[in-house]
mmCIF file of C-alpha atoms and ligand atoms in Angstrom:
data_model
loop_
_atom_site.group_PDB
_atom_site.id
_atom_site.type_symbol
_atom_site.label_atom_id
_atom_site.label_comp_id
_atom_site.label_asym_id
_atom_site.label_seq_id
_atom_site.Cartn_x
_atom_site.Cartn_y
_atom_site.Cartn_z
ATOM 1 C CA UNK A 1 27.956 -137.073 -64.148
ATOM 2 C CA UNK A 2 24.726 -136.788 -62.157
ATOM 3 C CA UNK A 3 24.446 -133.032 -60.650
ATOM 4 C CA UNK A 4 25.226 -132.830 -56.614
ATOM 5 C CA UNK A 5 23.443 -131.408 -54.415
ATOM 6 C CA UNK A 6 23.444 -130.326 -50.667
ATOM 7 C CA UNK A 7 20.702 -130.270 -48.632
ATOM 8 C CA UNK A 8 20.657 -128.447 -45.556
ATOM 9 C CA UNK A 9 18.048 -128.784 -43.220
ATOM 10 C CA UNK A 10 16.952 -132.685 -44.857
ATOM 11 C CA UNK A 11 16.091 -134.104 -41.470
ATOM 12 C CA UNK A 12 13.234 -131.350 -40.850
ATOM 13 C CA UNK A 13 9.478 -131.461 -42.247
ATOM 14 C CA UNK A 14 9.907 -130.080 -46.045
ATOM 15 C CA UNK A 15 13.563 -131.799 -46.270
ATOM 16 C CA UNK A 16 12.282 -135.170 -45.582
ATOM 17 C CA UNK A 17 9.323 -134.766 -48.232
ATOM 18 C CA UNK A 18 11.390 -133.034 -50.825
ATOM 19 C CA UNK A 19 14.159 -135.819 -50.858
ATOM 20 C CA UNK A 20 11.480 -138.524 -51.427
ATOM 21 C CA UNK A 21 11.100 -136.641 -54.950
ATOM 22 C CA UNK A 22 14.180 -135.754 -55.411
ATOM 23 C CA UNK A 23 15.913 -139.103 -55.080
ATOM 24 C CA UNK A 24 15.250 -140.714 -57.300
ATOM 25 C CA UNK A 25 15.403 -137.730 -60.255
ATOM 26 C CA UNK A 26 19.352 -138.925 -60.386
ATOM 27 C CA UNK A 27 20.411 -136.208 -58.813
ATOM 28 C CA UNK A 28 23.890 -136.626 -56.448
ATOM 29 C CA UNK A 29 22.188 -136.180 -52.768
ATOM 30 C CA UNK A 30 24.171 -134.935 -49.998
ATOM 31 C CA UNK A 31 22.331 -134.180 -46.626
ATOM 32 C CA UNK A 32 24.137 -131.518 -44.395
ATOM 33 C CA UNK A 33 23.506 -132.782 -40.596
ATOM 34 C CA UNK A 34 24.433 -130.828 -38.067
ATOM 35 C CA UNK A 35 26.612 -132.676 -35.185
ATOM 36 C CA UNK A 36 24.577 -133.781 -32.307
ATOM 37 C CA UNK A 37 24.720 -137.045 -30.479
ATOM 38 C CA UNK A 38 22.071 -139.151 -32.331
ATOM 39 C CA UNK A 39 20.853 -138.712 -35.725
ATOM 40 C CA UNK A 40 17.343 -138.613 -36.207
ATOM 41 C CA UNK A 41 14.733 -138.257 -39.164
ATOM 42 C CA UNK A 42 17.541 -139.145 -41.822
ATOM 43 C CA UNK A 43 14.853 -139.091 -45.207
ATOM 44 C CA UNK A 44 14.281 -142.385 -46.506
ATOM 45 C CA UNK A 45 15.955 -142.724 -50.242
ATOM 46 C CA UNK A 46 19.567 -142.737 -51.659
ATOM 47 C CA UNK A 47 21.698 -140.093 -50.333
ATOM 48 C CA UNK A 48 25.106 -139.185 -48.543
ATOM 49 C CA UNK A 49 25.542 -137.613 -45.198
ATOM 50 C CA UNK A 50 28.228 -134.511 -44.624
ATOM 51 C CA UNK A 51 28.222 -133.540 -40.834
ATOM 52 C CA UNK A 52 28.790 -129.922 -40.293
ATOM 53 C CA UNK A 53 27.568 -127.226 -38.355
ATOM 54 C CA UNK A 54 26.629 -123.957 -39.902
ATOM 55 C CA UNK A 55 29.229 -122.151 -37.707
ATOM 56 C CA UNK A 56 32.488 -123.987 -38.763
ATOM 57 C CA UNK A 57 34.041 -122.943 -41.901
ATOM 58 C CA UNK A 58 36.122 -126.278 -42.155
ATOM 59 C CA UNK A 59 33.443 -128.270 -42.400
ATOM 60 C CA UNK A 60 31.606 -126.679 -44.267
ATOM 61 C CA UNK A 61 34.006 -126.479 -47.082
ATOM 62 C CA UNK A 62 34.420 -129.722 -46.941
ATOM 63 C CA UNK A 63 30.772 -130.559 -47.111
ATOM 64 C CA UNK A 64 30.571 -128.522 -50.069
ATOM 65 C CA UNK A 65 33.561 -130.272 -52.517
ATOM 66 C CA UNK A 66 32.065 -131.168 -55.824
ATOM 67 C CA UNK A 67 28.328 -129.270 -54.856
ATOM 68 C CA UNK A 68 26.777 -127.228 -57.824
ATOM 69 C CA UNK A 69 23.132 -126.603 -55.806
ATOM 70 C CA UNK A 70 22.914 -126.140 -52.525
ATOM 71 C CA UNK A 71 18.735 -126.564 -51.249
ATOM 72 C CA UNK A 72 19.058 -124.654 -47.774
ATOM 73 C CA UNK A 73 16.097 -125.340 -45.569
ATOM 74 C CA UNK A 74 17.971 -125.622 -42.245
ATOM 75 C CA UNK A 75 16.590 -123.140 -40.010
ATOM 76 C CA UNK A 76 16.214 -122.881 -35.837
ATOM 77 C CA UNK A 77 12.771 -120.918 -36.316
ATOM 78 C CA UNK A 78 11.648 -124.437 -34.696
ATOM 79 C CA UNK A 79 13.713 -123.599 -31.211
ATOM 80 C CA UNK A 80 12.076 -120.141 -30.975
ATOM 81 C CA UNK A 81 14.826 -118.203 -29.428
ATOM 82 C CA UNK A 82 15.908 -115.238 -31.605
ATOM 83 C CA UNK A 83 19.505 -116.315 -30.323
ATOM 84 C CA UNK A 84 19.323 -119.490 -32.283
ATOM 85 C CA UNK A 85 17.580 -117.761 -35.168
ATOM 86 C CA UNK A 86 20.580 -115.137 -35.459
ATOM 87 C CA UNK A 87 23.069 -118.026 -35.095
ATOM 88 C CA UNK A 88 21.206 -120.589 -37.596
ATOM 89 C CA UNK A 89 19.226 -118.189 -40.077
ATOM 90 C CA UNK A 90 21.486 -115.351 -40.579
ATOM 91 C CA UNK A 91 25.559 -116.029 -39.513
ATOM 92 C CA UNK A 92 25.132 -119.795 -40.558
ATOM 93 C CA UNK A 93 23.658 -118.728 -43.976
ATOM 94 C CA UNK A 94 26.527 -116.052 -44.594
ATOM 95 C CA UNK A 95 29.153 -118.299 -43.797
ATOM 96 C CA UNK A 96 26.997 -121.067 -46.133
ATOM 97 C CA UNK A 97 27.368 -118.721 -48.839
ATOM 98 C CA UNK A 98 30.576 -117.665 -48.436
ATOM 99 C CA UNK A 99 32.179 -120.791 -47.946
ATOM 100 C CA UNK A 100 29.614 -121.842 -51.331
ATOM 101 C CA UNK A 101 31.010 -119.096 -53.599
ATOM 102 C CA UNK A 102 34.816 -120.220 -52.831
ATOM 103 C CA UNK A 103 34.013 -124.138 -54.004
ATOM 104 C CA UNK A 104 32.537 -122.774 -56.867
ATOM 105 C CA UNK A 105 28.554 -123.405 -56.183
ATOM 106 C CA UNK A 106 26.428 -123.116 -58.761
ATOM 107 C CA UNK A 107 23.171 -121.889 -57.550
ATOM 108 C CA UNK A 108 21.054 -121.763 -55.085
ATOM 109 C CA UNK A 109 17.420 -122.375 -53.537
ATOM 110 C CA UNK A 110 15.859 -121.099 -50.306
ATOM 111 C CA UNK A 111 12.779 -121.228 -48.485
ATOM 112 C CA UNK A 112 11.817 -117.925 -46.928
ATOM 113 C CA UNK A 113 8.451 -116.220 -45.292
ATOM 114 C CA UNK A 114 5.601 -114.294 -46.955
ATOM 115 C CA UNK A 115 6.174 -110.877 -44.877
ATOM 116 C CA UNK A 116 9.828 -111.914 -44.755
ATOM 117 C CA UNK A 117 12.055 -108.032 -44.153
ATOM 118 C CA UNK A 118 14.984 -106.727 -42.335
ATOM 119 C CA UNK A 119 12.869 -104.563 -40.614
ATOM 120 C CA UNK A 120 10.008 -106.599 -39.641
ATOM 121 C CA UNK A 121 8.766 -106.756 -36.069
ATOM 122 C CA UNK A 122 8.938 -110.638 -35.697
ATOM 123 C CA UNK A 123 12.268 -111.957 -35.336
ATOM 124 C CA UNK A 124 11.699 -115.079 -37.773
ATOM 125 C CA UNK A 125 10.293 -112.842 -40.573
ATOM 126 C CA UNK A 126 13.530 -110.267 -39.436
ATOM 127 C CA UNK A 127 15.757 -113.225 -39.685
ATOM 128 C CA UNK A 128 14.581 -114.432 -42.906
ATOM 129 C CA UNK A 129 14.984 -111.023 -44.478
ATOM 130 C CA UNK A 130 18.614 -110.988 -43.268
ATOM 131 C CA UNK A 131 19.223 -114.426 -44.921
ATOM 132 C CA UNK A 132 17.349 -113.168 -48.264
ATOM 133 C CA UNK A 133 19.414 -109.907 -48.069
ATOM 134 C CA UNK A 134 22.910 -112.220 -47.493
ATOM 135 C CA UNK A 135 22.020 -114.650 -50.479
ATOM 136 C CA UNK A 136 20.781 -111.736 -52.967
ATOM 137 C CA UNK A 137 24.129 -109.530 -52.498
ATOM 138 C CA UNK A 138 25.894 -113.247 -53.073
ATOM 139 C CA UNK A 139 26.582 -113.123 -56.483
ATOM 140 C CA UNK A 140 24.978 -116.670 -56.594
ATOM 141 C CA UNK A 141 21.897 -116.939 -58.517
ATOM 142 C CA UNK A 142 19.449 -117.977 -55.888
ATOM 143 C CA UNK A 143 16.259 -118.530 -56.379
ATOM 144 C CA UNK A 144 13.466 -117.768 -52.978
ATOM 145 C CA UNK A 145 10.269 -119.213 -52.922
ATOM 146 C CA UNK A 146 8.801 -117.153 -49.894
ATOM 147 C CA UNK A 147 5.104 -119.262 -49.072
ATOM 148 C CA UNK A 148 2.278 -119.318 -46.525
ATOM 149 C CA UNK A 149 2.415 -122.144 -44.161
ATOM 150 C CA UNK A 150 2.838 -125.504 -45.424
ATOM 151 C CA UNK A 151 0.548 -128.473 -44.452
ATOM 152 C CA UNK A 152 1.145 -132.198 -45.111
ATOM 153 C CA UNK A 153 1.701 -135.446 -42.769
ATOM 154 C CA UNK A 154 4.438 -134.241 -41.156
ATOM 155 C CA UNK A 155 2.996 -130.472 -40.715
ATOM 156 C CA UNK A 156 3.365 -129.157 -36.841
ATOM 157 C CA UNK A 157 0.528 -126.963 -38.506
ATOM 158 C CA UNK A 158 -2.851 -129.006 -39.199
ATOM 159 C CA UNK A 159 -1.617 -132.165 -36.849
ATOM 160 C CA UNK A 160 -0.984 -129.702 -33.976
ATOM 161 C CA UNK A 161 -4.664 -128.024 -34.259
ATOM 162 C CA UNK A 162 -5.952 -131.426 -34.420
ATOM 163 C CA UNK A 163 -3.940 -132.706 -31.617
ATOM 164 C CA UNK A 164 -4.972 -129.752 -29.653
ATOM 165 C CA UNK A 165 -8.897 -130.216 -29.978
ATOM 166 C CA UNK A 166 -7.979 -133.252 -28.862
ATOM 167 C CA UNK A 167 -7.129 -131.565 -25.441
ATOM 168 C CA UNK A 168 -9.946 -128.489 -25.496
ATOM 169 C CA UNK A 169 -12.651 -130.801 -25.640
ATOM 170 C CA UNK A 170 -15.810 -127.940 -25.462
ATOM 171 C CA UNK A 171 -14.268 -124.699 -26.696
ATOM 172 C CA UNK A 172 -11.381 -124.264 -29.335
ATOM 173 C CA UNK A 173 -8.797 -120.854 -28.467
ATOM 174 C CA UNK A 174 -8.353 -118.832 -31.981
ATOM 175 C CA UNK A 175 -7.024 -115.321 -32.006
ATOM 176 C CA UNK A 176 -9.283 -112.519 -32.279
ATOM 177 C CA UNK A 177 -8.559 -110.654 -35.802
ATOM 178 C CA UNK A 178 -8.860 -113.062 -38.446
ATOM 179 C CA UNK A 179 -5.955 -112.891 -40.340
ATOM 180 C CA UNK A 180 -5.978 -114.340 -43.188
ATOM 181 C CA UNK A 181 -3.247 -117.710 -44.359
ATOM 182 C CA UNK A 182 -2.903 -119.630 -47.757
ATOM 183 C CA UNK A 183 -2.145 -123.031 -46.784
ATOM 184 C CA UNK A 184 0.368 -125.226 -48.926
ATOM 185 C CA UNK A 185 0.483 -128.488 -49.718
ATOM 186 C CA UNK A 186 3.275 -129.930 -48.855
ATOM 187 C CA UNK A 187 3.657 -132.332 -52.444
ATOM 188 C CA UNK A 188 3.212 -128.800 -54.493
ATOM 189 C CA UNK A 189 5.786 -126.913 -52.515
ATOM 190 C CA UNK A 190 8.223 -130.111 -53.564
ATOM 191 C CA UNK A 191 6.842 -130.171 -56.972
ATOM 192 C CA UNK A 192 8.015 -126.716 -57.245
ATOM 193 C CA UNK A 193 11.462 -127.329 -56.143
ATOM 194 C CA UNK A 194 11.796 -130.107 -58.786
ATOM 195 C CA UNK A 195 10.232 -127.780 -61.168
ATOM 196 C CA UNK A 196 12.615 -124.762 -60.176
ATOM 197 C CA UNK A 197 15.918 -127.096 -59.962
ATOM 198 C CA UNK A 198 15.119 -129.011 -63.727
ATOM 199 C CA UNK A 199 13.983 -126.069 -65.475
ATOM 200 C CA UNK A 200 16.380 -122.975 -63.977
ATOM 201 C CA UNK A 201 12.871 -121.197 -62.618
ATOM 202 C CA UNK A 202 13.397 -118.237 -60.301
ATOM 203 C CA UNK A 203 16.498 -117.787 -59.993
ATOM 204 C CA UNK A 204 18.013 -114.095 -59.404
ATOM 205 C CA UNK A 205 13.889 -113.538 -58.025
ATOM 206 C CA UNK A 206 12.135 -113.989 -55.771
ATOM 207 C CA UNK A 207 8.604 -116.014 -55.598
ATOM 208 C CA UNK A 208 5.789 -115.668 -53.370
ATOM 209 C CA UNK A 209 3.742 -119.065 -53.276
ATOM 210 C CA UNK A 210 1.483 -120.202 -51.827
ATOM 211 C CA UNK A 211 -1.887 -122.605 -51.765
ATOM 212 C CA UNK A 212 -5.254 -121.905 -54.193
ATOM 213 C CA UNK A 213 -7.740 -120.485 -51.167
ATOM 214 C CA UNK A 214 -7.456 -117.349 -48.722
ATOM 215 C CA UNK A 215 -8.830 -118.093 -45.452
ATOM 216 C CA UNK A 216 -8.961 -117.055 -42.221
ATOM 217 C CA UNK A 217 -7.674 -118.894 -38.999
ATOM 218 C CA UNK A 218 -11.361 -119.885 -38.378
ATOM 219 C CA UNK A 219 -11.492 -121.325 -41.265
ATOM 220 C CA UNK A 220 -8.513 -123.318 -41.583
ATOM 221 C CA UNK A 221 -9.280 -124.548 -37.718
ATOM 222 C CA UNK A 222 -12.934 -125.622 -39.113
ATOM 223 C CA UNK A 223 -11.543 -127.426 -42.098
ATOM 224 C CA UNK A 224 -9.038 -129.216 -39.674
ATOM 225 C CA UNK A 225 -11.575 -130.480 -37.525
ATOM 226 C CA UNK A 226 -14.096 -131.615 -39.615
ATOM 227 C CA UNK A 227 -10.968 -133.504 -41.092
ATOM 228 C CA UNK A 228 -10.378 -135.442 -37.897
ATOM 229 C CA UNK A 229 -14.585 -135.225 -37.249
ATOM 230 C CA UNK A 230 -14.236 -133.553 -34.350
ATOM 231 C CA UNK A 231 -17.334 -130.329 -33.365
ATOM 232 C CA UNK A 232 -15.492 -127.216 -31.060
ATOM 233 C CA UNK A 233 -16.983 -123.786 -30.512
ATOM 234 C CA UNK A 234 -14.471 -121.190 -31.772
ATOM 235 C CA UNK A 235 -13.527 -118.808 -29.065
ATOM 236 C CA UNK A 236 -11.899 -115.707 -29.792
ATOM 237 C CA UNK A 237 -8.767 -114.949 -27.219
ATOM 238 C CA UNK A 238 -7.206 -111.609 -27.378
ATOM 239 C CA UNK A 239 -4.109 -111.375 -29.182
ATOM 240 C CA UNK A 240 -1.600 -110.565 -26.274
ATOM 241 C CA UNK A 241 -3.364 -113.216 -23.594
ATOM 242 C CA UNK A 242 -2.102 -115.806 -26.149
ATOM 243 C CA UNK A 243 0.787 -114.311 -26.294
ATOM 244 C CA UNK A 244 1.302 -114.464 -22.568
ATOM 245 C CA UNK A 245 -0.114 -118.588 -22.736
ATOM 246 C CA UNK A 246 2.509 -119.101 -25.650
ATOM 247 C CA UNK A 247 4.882 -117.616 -23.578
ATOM 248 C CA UNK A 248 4.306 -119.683 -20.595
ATOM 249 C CA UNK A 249 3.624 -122.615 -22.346
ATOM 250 C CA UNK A 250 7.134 -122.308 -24.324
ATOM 251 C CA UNK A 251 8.984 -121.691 -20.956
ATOM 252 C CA UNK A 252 7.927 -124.862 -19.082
ATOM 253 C CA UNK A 253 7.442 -127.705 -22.080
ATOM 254 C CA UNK A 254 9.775 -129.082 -23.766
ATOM 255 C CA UNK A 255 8.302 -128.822 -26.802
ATOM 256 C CA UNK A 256 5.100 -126.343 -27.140
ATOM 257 C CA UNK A 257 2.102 -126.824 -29.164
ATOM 258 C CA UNK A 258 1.768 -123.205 -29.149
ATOM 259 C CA UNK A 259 4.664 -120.847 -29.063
ATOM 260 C CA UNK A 260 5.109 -117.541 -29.215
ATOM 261 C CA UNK A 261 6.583 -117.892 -33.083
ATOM 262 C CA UNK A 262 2.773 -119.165 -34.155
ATOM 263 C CA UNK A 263 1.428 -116.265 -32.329
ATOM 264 C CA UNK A 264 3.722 -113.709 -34.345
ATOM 265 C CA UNK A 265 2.355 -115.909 -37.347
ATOM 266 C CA UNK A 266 -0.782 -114.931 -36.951
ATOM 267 C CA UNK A 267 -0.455 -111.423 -36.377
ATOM 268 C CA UNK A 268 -1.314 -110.513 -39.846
ATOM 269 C CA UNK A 269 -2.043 -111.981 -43.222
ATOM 270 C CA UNK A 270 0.048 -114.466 -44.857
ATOM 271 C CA UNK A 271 -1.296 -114.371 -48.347
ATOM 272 C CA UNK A 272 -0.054 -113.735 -51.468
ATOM 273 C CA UNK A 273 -1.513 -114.155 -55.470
ATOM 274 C CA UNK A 274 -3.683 -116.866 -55.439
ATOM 275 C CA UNK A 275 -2.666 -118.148 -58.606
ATOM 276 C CA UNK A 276 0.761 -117.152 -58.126
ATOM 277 C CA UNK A 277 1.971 -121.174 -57.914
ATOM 278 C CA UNK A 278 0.055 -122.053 -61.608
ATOM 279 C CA UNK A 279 1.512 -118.413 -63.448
ATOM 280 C CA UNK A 280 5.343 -119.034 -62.011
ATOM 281 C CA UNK A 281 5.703 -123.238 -62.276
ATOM 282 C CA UNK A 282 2.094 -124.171 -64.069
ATOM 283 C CA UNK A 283 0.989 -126.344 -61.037
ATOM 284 C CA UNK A 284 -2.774 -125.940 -60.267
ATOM 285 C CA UNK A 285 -2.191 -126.248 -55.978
ATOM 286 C CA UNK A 286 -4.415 -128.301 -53.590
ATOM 287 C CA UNK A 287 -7.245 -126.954 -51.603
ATOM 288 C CA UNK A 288 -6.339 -127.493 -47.899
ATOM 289 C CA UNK A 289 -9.771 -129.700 -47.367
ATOM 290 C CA UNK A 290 -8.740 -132.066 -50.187
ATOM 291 C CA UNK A 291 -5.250 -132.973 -48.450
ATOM 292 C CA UNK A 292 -6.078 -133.823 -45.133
ATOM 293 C CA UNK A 293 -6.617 -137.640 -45.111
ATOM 294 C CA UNK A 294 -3.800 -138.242 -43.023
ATOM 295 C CA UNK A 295 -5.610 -136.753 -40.093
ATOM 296 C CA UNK A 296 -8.645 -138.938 -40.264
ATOM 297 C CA UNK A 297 -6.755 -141.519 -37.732
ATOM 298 C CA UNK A 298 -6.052 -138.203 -35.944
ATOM 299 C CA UNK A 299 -2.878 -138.814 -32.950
ATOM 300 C CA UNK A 300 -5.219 -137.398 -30.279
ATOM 301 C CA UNK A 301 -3.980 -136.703 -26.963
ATOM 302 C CA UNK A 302 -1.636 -139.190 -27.023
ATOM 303 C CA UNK A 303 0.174 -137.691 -29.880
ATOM 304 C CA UNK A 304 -0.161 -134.273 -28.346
ATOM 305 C CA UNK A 305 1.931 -135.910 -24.983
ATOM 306 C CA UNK A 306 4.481 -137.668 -27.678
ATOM 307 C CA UNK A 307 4.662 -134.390 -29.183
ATOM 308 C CA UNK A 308 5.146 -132.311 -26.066
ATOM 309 C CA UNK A 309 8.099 -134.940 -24.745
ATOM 310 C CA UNK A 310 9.884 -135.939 -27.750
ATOM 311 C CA UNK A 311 9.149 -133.291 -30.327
ATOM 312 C CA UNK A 312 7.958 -132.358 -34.240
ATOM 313 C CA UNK A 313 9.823 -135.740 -35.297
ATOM 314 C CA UNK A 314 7.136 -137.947 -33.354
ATOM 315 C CA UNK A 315 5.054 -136.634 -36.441
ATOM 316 C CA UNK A 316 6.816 -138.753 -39.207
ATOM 317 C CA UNK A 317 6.611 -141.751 -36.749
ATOM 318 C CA UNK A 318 2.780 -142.006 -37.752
HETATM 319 N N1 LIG B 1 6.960 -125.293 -42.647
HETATM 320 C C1 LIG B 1 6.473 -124.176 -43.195
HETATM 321 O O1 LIG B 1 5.249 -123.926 -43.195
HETATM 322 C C2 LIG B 1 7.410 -123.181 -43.846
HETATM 323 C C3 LIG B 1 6.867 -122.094 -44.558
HETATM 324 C C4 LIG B 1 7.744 -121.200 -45.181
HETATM 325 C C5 LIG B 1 9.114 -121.372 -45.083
HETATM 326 N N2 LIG B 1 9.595 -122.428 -44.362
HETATM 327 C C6 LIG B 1 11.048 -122.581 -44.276
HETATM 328 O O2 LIG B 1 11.420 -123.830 -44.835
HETATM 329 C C7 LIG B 1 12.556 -124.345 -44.138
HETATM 330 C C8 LIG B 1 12.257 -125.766 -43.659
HETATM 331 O O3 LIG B 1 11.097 -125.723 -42.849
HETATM 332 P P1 LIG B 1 10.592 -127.014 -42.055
HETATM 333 O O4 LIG B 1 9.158 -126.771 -41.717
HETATM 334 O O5 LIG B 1 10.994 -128.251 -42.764
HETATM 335 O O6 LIG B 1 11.455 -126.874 -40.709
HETATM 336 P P2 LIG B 1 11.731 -127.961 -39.568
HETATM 337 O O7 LIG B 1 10.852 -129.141 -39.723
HETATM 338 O O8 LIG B 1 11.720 -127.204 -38.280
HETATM 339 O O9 LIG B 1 13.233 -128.425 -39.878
HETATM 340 C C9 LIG B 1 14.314 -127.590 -39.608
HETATM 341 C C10 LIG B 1 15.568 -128.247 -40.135
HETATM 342 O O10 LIG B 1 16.676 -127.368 -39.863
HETATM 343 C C11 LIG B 1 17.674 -128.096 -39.193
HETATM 344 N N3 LIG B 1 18.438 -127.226 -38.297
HETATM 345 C C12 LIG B 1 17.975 -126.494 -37.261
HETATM 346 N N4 LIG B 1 18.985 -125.838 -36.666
HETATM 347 C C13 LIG B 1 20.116 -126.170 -37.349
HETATM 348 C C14 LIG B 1 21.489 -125.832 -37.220
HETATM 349 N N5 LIG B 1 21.910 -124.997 -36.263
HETATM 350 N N6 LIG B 1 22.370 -126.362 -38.097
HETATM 351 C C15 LIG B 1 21.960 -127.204 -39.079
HETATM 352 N N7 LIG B 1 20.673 -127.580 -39.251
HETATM 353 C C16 LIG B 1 19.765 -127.063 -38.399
HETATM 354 C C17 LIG B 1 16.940 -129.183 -38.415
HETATM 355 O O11 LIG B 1 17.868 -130.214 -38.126
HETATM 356 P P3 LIG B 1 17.714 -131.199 -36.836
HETATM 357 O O12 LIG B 1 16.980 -132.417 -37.339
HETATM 358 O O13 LIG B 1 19.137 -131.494 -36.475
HETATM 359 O O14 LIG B 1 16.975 -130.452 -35.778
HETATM 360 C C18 LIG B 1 15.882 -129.584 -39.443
HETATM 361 O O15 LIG B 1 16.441 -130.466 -40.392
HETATM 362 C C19 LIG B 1 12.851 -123.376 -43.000
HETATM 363 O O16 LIG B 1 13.850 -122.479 -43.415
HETATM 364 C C20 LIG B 1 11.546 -122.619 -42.835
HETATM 365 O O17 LIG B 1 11.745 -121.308 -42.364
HETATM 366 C C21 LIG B 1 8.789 -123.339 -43.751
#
């Protein structure tokens, strides 16, 4: 019988891409969707839909009948409220797992920060090191793959820089300090997963992955928009005035281009071994520069208003 396997979290950026490889492996596909009034970015491929919310043990024990691996990727860091974050990311992951260990789940894979602690400073790292923390002390072999940022088509990482120099046509903002990312592509994160699900890699550890290059914000914002041929001067903006325009921006847009989560991002490297994604699953990672094709009919300001209305999801629409 072909293995099952619930997916929390399907309908977001790495969900979608991850069950276009994972479809058609044979594997027993069962997306967890939260209850809402409309369902939206449902991956294309063969799978079933449970609807429960990550608060409601009922449900969630019934999403999880026959499930040996659960893939949890559901997480609010996208609705930047620490609120959300402690609801989502921490309670709805304990009661995930406890509600996993009683139906007799197998194992476990989650996605998690470089930087991610209990104790850090930025509530999504904080919240990620709770999660971390609740899985490890599980008893269920889990297996964490903490990475860098992850870029790809549906990225609200490159497309957002490019749809941003679409609206600073002179002068681009970048914070002052340079810290340093390791940008992911999105098809070796998946390729991982695949690699960690068929051949029982990582669990009871945890990873850090991440792309083949160091570089600094300057550099990834270069690369980006010579990607979508587009010239800005970089200007450097000191860290807590972006703050304060993340802030305000967050507070009166639906949905922010920059938000105060990014600006935590940056606060300090996100890097970890750069060969760390070849020694732990033998995949030799793309550069960021080699990947970025799909911004060459760059969205523009258009895009950037579809964005700010209607959301990340306008990103899969093309
Ligand atoms: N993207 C990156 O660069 C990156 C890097 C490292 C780690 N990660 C981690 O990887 C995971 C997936 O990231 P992503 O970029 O794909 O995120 P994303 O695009 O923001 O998707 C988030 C997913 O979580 C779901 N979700 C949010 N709140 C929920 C709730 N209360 N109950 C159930 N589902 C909920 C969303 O469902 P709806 O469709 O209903 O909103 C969506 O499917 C996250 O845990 C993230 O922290 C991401």
């Amino acid at each position: 019988m072909a293995e099952r396997l619930l997916i929390t979290g399907a309908t977001g950026f790495i969900g979608r891409a991850l069950c276009q490889v994972l479809s058609p492996r044979g594997y027993d596909l069962r997306l967890l969707l939260r209850p809402s009034r409309s369902i939206r970015g449902l991956p294309p491929g063969r799978s079933e839909v449970a609807i429960a919310s990550l608060s409601d043990a009922r449900s969630l024990r019934a999403a999880l009948v026959g499930v040996q691996t659960i893939i949890h990727l559901a997480s609010a860091e996208g609705e930047h409220r620490r609120r959300d974050l402690l609801a989502t990311d921490v309670e709805g992951t304990a009661l995930l797992v406890e509600q996993a260990r009683l139906a007799g789940v197998r194992r476990v894979v989650y996605l998690s920060h470089i930087g991610a602690s209990r104790i850090s400073a930025f509530p999504f790292l904080q919240a990620k090191g709770m999660a971390e923390q609740i899985l490890l002390e599980s008893g269920l072999p889990t297996c964490i793959l903490r990475t860098s940022s992850v870029f790809g088509p549906e990225d609200s990482f490159t497309n957002v820089i490019a749809m941003a120099a679409s609206a600073m046509p002179v002068a681009f903002l970048v914070p002052q300090g340079q810290p340093q990312l390791q940008p992911l592509w999105i098809g070796d994160l998946v390729a991982a997963i695949d690699l960690a699900l068929r051949e029982e890699i990582g669990f009871g550890q945890v990873l850090s992955i991440g792309g083949p290059e160091h570089l600094t914000i300057d550099d990834v914002v270069q690369t980006v928009l010579i990607a979508c041929r587009r010239s800005r001067v970089l200007v450097r903006v000191w860290p807590p005035y972006l703050r304060l325009g993340a802030n305000l921006l967050d507070a009166f847009l639906p949905y922010s281009p920059l938000t105060p989560y990014w600006v935590d991002y940056l606060a300090v490297n996100r890097t970890c071994e750069a060969n760390a994604l070849a020694r732990w699953f033998g995949i030799r990672p793309a550069r960021l520069a080699d990947r970025l094709d799909y911004l060459r009919h760059g969205r523009g300001l258009r895009g950037l208003m579809r964005f700010i209305w209607r959301g990340p999801l306008t990103l899969s629409a093309g």
